[in-house]
Coordinates of C-alpha atoms in Angstrom, one line a residue:
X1 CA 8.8 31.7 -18.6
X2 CA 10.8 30.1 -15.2
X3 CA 10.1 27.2 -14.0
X4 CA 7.2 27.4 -10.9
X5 CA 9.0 26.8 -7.4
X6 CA 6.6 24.5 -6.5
X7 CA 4.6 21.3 -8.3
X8 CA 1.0 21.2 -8.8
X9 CA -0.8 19.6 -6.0
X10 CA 1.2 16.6 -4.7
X11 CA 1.6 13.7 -2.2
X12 CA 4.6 15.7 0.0
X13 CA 7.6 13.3 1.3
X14 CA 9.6 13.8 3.8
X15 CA 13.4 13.5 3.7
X16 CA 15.2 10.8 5.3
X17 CA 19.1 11.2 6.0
X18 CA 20.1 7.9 3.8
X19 CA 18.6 9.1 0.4
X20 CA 17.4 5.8 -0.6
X21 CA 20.7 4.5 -1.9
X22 CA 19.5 0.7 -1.5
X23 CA 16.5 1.9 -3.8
X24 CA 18.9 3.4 -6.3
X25 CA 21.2 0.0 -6.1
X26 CA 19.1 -2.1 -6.7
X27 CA 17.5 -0.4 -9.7
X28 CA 21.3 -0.1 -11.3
X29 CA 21.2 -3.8 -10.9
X30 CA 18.4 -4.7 -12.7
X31 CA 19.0 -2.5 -16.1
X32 CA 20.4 -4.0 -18.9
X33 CA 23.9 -5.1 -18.4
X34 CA 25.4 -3.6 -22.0
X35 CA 24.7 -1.0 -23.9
X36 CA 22.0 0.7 -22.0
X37 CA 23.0 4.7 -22.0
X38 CA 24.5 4.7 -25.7
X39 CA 21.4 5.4 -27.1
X40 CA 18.4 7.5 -25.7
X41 CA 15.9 6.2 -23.2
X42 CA 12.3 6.7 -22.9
X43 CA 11.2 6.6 -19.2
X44 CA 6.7 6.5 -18.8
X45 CA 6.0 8.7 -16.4
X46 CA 2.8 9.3 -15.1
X47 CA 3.2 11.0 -12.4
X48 CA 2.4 8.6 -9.6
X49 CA 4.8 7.6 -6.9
X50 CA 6.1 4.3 -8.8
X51 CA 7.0 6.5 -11.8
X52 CA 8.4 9.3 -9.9
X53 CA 10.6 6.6 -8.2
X54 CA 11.7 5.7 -11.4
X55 CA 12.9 8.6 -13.4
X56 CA 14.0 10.3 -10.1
X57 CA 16.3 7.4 -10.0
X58 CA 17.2 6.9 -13.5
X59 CA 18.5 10.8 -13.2
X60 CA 21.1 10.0 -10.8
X61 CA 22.0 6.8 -12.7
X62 CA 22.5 8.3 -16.0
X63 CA 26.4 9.1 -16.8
X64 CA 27.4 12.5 -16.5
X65 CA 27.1 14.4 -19.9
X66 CA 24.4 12.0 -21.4
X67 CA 21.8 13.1 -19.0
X68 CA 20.0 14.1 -22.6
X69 CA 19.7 10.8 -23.6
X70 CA 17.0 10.5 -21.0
X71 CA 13.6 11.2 -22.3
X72 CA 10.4 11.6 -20.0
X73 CA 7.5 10.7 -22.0
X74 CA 3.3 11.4 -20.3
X75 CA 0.3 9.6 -21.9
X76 CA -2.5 11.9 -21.1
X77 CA -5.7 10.0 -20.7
X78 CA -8.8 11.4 -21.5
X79 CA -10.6 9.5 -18.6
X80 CA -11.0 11.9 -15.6
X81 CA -10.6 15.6 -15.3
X82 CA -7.5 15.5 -13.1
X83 CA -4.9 14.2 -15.6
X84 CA -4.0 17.5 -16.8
X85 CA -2.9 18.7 -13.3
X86 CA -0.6 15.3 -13.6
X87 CA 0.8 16.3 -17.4
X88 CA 1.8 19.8 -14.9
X89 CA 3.9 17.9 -12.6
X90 CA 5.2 15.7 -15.0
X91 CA 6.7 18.7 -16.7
X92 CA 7.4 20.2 -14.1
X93 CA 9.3 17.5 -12.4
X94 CA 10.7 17.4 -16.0
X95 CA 12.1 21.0 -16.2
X96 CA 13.3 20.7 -12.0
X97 CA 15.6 17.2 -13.1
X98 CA 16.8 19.3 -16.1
X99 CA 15.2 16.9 -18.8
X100 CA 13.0 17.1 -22.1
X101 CA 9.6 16.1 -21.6
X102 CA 7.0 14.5 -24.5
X103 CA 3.4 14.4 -23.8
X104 CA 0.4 13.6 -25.4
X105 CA -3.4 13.7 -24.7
X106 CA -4.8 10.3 -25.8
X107 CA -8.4 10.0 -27.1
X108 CA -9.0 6.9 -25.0
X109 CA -12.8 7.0 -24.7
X110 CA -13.3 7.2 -28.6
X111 CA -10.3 4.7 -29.7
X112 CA -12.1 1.7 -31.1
X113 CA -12.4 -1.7 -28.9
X114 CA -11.2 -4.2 -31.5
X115 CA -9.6 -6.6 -29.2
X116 CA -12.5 -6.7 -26.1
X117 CA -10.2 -5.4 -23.9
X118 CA -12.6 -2.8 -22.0
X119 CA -11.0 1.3 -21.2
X120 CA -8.4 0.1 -19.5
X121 CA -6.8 -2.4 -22.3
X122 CA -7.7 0.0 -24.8
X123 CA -6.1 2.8 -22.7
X124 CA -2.9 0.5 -22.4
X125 CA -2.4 -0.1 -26.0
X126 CA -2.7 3.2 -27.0
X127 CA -0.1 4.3 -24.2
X128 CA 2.6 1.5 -25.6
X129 CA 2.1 2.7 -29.0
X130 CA 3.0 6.3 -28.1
X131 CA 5.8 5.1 -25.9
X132 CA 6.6 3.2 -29.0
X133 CA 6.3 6.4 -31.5
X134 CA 8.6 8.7 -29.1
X135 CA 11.4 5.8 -28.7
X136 CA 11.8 5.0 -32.5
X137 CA 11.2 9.3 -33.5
X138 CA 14.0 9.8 -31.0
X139 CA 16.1 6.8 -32.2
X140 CA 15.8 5.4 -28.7
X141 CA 16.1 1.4 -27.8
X142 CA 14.8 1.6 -24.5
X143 CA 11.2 2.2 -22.5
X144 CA 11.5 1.6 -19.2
X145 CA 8.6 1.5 -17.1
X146 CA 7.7 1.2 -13.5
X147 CA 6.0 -1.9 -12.5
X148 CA 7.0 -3.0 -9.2
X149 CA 6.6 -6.6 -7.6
X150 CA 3.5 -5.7 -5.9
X151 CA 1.7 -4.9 -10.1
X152 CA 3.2 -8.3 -10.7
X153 CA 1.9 -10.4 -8.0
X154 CA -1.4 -8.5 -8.8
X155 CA -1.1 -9.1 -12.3
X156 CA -0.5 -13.1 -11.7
X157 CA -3.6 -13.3 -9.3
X158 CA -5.4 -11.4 -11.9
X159 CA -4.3 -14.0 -14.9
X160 CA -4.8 -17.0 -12.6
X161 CA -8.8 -16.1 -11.9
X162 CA -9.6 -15.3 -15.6
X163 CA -8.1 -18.8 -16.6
X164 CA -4.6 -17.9 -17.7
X165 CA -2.1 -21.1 -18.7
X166 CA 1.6 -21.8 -17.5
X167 CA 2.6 -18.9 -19.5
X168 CA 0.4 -16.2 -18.6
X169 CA 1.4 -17.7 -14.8
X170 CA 5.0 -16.2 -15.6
X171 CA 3.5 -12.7 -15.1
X172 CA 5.4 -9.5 -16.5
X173 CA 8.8 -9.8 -18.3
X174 CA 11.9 -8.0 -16.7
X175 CA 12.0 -7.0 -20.7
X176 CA 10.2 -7.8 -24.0
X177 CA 10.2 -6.4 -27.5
X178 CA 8.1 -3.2 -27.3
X179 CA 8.3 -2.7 -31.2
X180 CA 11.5 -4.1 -33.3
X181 CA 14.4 -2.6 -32.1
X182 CA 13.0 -1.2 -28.8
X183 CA 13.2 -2.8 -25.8
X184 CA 10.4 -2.4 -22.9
X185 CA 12.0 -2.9 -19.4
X186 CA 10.8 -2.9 -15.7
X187 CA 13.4 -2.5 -13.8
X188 CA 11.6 -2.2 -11.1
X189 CA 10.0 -5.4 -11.1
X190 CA 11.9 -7.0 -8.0
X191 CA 10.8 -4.0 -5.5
X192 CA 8.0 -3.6 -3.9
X193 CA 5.6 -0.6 -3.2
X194 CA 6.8 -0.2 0.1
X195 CA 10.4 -0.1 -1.1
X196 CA 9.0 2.8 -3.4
X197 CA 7.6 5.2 -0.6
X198 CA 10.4 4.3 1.6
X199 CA 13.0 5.3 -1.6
X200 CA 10.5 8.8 -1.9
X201 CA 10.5 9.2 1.7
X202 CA 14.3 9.0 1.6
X203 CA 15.0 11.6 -1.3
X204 CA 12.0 14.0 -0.1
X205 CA 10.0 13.4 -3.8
X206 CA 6.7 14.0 -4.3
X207 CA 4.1 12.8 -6.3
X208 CA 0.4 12.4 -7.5
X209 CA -2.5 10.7 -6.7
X210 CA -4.9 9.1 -9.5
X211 CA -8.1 9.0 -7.2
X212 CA -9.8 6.3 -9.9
X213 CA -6.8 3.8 -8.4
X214 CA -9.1 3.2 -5.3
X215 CA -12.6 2.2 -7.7
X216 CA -13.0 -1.4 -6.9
X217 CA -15.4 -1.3 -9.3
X218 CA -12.1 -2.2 -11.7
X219 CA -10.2 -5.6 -11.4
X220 CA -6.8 -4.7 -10.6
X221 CA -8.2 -1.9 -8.2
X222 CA -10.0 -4.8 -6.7
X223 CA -7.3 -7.0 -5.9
X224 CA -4.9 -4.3 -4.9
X225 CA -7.4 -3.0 -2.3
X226 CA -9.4 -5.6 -0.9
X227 CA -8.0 -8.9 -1.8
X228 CA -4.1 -7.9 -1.0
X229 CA -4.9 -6.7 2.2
X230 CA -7.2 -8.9 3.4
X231 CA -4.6 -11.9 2.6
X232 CA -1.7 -10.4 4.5
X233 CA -3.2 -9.1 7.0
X234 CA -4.6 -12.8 7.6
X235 CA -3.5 -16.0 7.1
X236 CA -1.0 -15.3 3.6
X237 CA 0.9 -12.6 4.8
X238 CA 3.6 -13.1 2.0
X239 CA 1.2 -13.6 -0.7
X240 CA 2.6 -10.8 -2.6
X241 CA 6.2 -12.7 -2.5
X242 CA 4.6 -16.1 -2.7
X243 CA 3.1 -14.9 -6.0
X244 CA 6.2 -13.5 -7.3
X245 CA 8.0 -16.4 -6.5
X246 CA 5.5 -18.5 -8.5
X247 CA 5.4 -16.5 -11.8
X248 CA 9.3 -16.8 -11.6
X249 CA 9.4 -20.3 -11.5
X250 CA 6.4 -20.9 -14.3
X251 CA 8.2 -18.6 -16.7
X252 CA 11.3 -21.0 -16.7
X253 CA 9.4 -23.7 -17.0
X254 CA 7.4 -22.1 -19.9
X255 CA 10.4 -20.7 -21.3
X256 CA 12.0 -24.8 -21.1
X257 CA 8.5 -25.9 -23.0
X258 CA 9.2 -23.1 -25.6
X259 CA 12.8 -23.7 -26.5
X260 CA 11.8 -27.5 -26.6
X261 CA 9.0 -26.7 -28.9
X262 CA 10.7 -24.3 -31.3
X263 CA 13.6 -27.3 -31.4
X264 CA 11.1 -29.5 -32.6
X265 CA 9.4 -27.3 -34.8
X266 CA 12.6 -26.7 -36.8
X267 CA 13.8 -30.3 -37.0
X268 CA 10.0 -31.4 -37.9
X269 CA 8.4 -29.0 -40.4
X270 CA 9.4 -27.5 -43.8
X271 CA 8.2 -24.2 -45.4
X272 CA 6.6 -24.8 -49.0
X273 CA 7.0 -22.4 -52.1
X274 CA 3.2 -21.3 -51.6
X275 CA 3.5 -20.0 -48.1
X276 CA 2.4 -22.9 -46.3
X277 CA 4.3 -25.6 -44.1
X278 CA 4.6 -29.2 -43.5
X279 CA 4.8 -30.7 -40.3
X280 CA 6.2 -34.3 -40.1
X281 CA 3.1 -36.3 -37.8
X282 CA 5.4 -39.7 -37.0
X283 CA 8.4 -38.3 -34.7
X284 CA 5.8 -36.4 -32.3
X285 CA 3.0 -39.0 -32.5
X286 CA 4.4 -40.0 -29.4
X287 CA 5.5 -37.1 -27.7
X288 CA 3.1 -35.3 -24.5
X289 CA 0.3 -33.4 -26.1
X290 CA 0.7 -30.8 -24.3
X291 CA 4.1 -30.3 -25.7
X292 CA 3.0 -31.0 -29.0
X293 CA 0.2 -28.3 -29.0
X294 CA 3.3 -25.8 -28.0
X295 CA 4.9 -26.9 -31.2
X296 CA 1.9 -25.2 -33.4
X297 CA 1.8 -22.6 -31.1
X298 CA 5.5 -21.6 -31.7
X299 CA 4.7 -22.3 -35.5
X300 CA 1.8 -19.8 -35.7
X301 CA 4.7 -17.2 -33.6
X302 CA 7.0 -18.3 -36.3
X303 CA 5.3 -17.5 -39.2
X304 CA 3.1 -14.7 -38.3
X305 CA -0.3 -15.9 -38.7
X306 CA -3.8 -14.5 -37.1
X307 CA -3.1 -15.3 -32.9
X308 CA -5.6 -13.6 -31.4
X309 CA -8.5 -16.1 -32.5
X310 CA -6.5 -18.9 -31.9
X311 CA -7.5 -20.8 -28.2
X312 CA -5.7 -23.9 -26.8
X313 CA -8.7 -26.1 -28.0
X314 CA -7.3 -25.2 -31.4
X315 CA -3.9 -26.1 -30.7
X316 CA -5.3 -28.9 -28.5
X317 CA -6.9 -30.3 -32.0
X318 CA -3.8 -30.0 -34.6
X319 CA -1.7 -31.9 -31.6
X320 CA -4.8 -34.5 -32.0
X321 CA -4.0 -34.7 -35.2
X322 CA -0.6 -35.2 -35.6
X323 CA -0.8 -38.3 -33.6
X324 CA -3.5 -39.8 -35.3
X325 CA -6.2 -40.0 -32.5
X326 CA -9.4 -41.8 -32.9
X327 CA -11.9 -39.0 -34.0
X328 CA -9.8 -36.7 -35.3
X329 CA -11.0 -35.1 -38.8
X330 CA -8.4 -35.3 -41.5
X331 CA -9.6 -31.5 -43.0
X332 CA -9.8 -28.6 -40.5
X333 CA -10.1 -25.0 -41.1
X334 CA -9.0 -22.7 -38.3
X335 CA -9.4 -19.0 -37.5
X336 CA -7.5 -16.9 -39.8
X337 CA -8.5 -18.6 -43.0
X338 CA -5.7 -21.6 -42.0
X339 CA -6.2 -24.7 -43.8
X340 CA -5.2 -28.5 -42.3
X341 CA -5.0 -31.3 -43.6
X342 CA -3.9 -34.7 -42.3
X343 CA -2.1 -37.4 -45.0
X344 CA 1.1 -39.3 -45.8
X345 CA 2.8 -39.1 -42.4
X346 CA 2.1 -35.5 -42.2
X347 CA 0.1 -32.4 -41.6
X348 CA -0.1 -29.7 -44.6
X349 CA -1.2 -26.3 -43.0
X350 CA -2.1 -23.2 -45.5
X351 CA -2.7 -19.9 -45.0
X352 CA -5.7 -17.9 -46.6
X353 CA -7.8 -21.0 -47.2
X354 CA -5.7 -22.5 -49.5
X355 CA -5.7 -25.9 -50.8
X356 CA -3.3 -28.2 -49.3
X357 CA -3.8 -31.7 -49.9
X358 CA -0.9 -33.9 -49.1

């Protein structure tokens, strides 16, 4: 069976006579400097105009002869009854670029809600686990995704009203660790939406439209729709830069607080035969609190141990405690079954409840 000669329903573009080289350039830029096209990639591709952008782009990027080692891979949601018409055009657009497609429907509405996340977290952790499951099944070591700096500046606003901290302030990662040995990038991260129509408009691509993106009824929707707008078409007309501009500047200040924690961390505390560690109380009894409570943080990273209980009164508390305040109990247990306790210069922490007097 050929391939149809035209998409399922789709946002039309017209061609512009420059072909949205800038757009291209600047993408090229922002992937990974070494090594990126020796192994395949996974691109996400929903079908929307930021994704569209992205594979579109990534298809005249990739070397001649390795344009298999790009992989288009389509989370199907199970949300609305449109997304099958967008699984069509993503394999569609697939077969026209002369690429192999992966697609899945994912049961989002059933999938259980262990984190308190709502649909939409649920529907994101089930879409980066099958992003994850096609990179590692095809031996790839890249999933690059298409958020844009206006999803970032959205995403920072979003963090900052829930009561997010100096990291959460730092937004989206150009890259993180998806799952070990694959690497989710956005390379896309320092263009905006407008740069993404004007790049479509300029290589004559089309693309779909998720109507739920205008419910204000959800956060992101929300913000994107009413409180974007409203900003700078007023008085903040570059919020969407100004916001960017911030989550760059707290990620390098987070990432300073990290690297000085996890220094600290490694000249102050010592792993035990039984699993637990030691962390030496006298050389940061006189250290910021703040940066103290950052040391336990980076030793629960370290080792592993339950996170998602864990809040910064906890950490607040063991950085109480290893500088001796008034009040302070000696004997703590924390979520996870971790055990404290406070004696001979230092503090003894155990995991599983175990007994760890010092």
């Amino acid at each position: 069976m050929g391939m149809p000669e035209t998409p399922p329903e789709t946002v039309p573009s017209a061609r512009r006579a420059d072909g949205g080289d800038a757009f291209v350039t600047a993408v090229r830029a922002a992937l990974p400097a070494q090594g990126f096209w020796t192994m395949p990639v996974v691109v996400a591709v929903s079908g929307g105009s930021d994704s569209v952008a992205l594979l579109t782009t990534l298809r005249r990027l990739v070397p001649p002869g390795l344009e298999h080692r790009l992989l288009v891979a389509h989370a199907e949601h199970d949300l609305r009854d449109g997304a099958s018409a967008d699984r069509e055009f993503v394999v569609w657009l697939a077969a026209r670029l002369g690429l192999h497609v992966v697609w899945r429907r994912l049961a989002v509405r059933d999938a259980p809600d262990g984190d308190g996340a709502g649909i939409e977290g649920r529907a994101r952790r089930l879409r980066y686990a099958f992003l994850a499951e096609v990179a590692l099944e095809s031996g790839g070591r890249h999933v690059a995704v298409a958020h844009t700096a206006d999803d970032q500046a959205e995403t920072i606003l979003h963090r900052m009203l829930r009561g997010t901290g100096l990291a959460g302030l730092g937004g989206m990662a150009d890259a993180r660790e998806l799952v070990a040995g694959v690497s989710l990038v956005r390379p896309m991260l320092g263009l905006t939406r407008e740069d993404v129509r004007g790049y479509l408009a300029a290589a004559g691509e089309a693309w779909r439209e998720d109507p739920t993106n205008t419910d204000t009824r959800h956060a992101r929707n929300f913000l994107r729709h009413d409180v974007f707008p409203r900003c700078e078409q007023g008085p903040y007309q570059a919020a969407t830069a100004a916001l960017t501009r911030l989550g760059r500047q707290a990620a390098l200040v987070a990432g300073a607080i990290r690297s000085a924690a996890e220094h600290l961390l490694e000249a102050h505390s010592h792993r035990q035969a039984g699993g637990g560690v030691t962390v030496q109380t006298g050389p940061l009894a006189g250290l910021d609190r703040h940066l103290v409570a950052e040391v336990f943080v980076a030793l629960w990273r370290r080792e592993g141990w339950p996170q998602r209980d864990m809040t910064a009164r906890h950490y607040t508390t063991l950085a109480a405690m290893s500088g001796g305040d008034a009040g302070t109990a000696d004997v703590i247990e924390l979520p996870g079954r971790v055990r404290v306790c406070r004696g001979n210069g230092m503090l003894s922490i155990e995991p599983d409840g175990r007994s760890s007097e010092p």
